[in-house]
mmCIF file of N, CA and C in Angstrom:
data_model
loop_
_atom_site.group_PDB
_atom_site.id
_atom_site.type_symbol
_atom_site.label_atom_id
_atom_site.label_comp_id
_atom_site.label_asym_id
_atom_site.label_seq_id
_atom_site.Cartn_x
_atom_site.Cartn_y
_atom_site.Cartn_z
ATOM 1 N N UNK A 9 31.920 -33.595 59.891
ATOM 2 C CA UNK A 9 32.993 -33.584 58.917
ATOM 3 C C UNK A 9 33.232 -32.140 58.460
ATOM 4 N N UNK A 10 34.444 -31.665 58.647
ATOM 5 C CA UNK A 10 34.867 -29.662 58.416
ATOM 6 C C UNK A 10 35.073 -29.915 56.493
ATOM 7 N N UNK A 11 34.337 -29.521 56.220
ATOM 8 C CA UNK A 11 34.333 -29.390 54.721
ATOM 9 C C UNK A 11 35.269 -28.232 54.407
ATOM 10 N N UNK A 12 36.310 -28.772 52.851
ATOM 11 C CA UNK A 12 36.992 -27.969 52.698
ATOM 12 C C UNK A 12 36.948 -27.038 51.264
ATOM 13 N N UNK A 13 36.242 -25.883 52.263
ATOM 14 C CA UNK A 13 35.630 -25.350 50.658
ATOM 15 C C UNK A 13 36.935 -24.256 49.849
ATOM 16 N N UNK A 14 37.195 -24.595 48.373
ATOM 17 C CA UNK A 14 37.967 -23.881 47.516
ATOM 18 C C UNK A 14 38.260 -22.301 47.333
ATOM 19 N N UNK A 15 36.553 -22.064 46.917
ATOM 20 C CA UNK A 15 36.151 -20.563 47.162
ATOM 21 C C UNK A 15 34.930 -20.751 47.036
ATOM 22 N N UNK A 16 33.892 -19.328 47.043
ATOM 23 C CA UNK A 16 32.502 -19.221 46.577
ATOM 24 C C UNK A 16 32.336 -18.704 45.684
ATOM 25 N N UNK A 17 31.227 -18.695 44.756
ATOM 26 C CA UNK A 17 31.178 -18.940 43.589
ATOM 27 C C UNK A 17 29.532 -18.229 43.648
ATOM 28 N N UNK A 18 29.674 -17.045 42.934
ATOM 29 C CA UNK A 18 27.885 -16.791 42.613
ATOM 30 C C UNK A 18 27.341 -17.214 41.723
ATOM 31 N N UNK A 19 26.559 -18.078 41.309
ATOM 32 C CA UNK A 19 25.517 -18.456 40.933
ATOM 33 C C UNK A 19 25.065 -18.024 39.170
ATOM 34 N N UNK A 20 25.498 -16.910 39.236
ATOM 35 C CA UNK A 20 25.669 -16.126 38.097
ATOM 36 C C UNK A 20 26.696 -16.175 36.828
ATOM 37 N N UNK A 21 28.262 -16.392 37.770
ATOM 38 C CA UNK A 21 29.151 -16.501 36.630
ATOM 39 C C UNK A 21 29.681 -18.193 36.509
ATOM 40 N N UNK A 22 28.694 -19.239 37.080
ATOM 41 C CA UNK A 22 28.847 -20.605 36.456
ATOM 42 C C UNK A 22 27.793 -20.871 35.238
ATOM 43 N N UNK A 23 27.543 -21.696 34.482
ATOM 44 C CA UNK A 23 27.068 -22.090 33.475
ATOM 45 C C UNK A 23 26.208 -23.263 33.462
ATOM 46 N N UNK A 24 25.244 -23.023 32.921
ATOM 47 C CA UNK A 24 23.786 -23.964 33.351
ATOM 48 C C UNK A 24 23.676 -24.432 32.131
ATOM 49 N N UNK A 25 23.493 -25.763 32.122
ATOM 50 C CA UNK A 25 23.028 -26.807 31.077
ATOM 51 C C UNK A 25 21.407 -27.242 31.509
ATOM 52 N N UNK A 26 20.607 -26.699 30.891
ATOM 53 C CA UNK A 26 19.484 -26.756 30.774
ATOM 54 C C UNK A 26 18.864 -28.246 30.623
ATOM 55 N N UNK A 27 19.215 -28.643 29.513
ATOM 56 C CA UNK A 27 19.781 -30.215 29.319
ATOM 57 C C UNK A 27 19.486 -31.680 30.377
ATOM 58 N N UNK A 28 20.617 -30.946 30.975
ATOM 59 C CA UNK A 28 20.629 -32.069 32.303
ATOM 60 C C UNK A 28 20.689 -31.408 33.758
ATOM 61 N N UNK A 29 20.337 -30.212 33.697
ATOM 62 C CA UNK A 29 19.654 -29.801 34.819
ATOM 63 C C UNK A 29 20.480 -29.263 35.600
ATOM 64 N N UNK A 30 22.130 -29.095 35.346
ATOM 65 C CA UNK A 30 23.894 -29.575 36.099
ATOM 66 C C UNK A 30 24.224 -28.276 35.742
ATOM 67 N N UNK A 31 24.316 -27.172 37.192
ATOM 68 C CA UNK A 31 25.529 -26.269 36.777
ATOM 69 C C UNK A 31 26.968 -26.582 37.209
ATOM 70 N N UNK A 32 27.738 -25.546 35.678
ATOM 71 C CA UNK A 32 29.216 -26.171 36.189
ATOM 72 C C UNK A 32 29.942 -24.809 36.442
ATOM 73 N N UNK A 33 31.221 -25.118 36.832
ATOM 74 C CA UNK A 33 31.940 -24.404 36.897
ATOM 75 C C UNK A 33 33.674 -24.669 36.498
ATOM 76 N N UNK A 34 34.409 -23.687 36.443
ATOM 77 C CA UNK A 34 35.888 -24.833 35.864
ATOM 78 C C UNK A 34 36.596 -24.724 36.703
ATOM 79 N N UNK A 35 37.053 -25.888 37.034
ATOM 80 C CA UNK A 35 38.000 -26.267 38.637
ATOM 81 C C UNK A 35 39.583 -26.250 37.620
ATOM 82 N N UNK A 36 40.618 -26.034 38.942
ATOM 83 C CA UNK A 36 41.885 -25.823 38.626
ATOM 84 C C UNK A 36 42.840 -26.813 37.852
ATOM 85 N N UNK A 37 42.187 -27.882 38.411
ATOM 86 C CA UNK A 37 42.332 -29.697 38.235
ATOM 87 C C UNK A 37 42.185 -29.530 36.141
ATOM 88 N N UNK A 38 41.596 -28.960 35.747
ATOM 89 C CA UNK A 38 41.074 -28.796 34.759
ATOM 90 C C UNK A 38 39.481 -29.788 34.514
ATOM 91 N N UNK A 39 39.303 -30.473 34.990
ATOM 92 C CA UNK A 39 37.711 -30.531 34.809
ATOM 93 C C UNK A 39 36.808 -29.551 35.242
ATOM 94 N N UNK A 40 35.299 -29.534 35.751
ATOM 95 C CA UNK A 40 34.304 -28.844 36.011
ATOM 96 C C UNK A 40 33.887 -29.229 37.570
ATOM 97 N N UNK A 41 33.853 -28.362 38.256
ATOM 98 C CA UNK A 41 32.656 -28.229 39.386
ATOM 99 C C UNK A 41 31.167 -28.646 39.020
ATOM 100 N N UNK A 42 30.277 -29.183 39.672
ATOM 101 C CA UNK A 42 29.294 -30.150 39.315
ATOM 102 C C UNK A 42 27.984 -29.425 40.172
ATOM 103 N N UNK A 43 26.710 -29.015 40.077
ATOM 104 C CA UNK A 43 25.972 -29.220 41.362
ATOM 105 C C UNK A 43 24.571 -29.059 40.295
ATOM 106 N N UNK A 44 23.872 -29.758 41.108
ATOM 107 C CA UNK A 44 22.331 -29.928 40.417
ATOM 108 C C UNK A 44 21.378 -29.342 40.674
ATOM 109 N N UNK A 45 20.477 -28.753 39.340
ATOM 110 C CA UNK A 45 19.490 -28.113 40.082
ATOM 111 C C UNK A 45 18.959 -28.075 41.446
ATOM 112 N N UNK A 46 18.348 -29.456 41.215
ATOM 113 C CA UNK A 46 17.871 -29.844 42.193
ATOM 114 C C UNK A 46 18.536 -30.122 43.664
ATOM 115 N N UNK A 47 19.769 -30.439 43.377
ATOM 116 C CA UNK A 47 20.112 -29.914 45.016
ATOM 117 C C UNK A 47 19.915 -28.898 45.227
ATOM 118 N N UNK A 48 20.144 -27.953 44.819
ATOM 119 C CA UNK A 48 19.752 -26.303 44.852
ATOM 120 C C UNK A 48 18.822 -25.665 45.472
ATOM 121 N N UNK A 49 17.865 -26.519 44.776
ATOM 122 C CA UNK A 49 16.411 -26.338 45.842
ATOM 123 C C UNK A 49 16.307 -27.029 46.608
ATOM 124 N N UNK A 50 16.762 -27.575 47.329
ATOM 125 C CA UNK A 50 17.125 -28.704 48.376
ATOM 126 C C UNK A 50 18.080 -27.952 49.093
ATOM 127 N N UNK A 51 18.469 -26.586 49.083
ATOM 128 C CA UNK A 51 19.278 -25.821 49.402
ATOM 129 C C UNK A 51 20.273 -26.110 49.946
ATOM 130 N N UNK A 52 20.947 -27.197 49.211
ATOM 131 C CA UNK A 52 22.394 -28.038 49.128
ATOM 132 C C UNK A 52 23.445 -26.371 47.909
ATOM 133 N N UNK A 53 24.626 -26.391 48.929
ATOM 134 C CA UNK A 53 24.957 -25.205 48.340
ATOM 135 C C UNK A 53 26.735 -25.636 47.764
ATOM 136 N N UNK A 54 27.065 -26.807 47.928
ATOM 137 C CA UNK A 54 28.311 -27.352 47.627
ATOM 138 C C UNK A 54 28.460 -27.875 46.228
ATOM 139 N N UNK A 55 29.245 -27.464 45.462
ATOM 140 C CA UNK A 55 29.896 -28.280 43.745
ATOM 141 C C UNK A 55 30.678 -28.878 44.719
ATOM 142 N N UNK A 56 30.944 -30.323 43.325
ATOM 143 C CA UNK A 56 32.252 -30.900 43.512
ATOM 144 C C UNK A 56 32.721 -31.435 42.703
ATOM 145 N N UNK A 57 34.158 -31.129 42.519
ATOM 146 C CA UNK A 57 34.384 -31.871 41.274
ATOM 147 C C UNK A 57 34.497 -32.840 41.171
ATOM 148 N N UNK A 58 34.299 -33.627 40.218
ATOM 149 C CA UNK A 58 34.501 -34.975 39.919
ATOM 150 C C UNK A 58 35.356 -35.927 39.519
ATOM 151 N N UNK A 59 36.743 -35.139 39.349
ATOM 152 C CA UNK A 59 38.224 -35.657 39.161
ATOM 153 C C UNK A 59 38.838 -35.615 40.237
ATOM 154 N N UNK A 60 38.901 -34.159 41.492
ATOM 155 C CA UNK A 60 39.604 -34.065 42.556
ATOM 156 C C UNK A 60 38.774 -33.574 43.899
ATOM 157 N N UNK A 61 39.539 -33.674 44.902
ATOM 158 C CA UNK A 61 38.707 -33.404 45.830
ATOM 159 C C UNK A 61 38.665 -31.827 46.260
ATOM 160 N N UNK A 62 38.315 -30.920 45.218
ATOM 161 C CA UNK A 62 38.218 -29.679 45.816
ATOM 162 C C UNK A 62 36.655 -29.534 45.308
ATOM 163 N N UNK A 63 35.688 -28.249 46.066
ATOM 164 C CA UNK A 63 34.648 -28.043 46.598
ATOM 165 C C UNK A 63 34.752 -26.524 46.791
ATOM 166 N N UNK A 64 33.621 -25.868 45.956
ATOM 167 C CA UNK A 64 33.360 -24.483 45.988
ATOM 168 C C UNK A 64 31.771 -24.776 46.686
ATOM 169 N N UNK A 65 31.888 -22.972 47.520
ATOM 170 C CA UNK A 65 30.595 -23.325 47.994
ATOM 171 C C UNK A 65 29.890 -21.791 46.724
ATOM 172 N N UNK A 66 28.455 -22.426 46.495
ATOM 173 C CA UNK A 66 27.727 -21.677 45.225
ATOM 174 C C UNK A 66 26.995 -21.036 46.258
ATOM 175 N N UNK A 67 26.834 -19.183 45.816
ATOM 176 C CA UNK A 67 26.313 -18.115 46.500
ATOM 177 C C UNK A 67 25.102 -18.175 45.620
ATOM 178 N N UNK A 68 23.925 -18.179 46.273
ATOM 179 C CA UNK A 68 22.551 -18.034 44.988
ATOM 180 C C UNK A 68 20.835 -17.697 46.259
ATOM 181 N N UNK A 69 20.368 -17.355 45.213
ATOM 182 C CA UNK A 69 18.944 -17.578 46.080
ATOM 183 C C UNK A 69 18.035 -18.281 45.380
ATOM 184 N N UNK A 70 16.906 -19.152 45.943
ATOM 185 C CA UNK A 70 16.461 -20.242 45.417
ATOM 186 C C UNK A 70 15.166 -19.867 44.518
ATOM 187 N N UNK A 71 15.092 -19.000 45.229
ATOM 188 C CA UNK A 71 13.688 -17.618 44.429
ATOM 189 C C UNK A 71 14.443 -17.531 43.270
ATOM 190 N N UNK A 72 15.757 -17.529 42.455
ATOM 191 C CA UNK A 72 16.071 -16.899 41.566
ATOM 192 C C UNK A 72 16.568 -18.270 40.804
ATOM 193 N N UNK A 73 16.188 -19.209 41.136
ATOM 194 C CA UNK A 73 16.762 -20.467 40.364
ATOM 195 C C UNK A 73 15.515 -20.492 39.314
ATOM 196 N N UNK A 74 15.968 -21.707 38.352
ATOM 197 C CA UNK A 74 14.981 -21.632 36.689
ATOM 198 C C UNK A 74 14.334 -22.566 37.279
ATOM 199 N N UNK A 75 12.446 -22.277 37.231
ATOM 200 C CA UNK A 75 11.930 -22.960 37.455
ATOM 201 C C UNK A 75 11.344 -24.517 36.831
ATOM 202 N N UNK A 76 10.916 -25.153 37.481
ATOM 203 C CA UNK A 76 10.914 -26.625 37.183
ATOM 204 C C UNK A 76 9.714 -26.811 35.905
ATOM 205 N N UNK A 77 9.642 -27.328 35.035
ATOM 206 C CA UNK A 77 8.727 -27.100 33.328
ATOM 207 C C UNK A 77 7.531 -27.781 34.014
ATOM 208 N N UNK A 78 7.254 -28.217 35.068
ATOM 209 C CA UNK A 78 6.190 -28.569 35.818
ATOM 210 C C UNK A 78 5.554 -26.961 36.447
ATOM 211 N N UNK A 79 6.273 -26.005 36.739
ATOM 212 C CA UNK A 79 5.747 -24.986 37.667
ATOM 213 C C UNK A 79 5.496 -23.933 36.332
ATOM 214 N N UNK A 80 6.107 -24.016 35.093
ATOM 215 C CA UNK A 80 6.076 -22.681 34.187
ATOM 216 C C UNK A 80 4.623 -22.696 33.934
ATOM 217 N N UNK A 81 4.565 -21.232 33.829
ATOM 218 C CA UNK A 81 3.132 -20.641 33.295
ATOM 219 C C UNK A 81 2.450 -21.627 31.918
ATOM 220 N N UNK A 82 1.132 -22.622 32.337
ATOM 221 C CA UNK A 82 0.872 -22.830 30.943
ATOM 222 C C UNK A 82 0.800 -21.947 29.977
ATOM 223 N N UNK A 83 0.646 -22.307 28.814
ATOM 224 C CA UNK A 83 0.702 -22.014 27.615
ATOM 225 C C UNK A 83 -1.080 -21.924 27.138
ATOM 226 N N UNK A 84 -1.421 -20.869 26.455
ATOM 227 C CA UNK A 84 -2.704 -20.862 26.434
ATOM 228 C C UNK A 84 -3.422 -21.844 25.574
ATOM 229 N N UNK A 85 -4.068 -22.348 26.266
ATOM 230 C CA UNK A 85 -4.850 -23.320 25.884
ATOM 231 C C UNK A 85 -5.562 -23.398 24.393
ATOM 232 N N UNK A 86 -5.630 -24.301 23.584
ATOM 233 C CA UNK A 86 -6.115 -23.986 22.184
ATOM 234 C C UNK A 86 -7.187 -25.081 22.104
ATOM 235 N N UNK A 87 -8.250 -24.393 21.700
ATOM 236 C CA UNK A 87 -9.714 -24.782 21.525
ATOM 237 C C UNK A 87 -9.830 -25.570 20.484
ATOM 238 N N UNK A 88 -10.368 -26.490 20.413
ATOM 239 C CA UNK A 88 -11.031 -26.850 19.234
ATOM 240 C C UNK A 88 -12.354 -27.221 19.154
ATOM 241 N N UNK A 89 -13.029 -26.476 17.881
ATOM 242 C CA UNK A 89 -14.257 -26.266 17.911
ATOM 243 C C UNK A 89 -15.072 -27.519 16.706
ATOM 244 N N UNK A 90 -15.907 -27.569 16.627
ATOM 245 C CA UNK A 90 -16.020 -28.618 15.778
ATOM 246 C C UNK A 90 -17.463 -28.490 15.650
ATOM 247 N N UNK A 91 -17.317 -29.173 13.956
ATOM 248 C CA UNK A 91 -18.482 -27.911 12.703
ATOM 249 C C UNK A 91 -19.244 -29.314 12.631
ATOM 250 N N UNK A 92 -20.594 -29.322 12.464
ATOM 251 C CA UNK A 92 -21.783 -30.071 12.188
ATOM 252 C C UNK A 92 -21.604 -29.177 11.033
ATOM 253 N N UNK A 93 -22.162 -30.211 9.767
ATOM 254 C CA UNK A 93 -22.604 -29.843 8.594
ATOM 255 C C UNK A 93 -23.668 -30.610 8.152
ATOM 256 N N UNK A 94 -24.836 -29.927 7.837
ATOM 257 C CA UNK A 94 -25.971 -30.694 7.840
ATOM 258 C C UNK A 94 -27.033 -30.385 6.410
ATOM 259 N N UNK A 95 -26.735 -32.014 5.938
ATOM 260 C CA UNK A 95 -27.143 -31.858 4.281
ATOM 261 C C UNK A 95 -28.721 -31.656 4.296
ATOM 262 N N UNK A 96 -29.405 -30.868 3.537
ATOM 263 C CA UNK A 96 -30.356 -30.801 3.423
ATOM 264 C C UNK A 96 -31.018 -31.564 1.847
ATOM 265 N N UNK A 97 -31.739 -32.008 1.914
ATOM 266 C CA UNK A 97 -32.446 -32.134 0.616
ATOM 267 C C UNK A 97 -33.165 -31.436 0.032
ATOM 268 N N UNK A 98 -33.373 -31.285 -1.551
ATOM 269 C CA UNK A 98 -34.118 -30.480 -1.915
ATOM 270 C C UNK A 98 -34.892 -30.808 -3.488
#
């Protein structure tokens, strides 16, 4: 199937909703271009909009996509220590 792409689009000047994971972009139609993180890394490189049938292809590298809150650097670990207190008589 010859896909009919609109234009390309870097990666940079669409807009990421953190949210739901969905960058967009604004199609002519007046709605948004659509594509998901996760296709992304699936190195699926096509938006589409969701009112009409036009299709930008997104310029990006996958090294430079926001990583998944499963892969981020933990957070340092916090100890808890815990006190014996020991009554004496006297």
């Amino acid at each position: 199937m010859a896909e009919n792409i609109y234009d390309e689009i870097e990666i940079e000047d669409m807009t990421y909703d953190a949210t739901i994971g969905i960058y967009h972009y604004p199609c002519p139609c007046g709605d948004r271009f659509e594509i998901a993180l996760a296709d992304l890394r699936d190195k699926e490189d096509i938006a589409v909009c969701p009112s009409c049938s036009l299709m930008i292809r997104v310029i990006f590298e996958v090294d430079d996509l926001p990583q998944p809150d499963h892969e981020k650097p933990a957070a340092l670990e916090t100890t808890t220590s815990t006190t014996t207190t020991v009554a004496t008589a006297t």
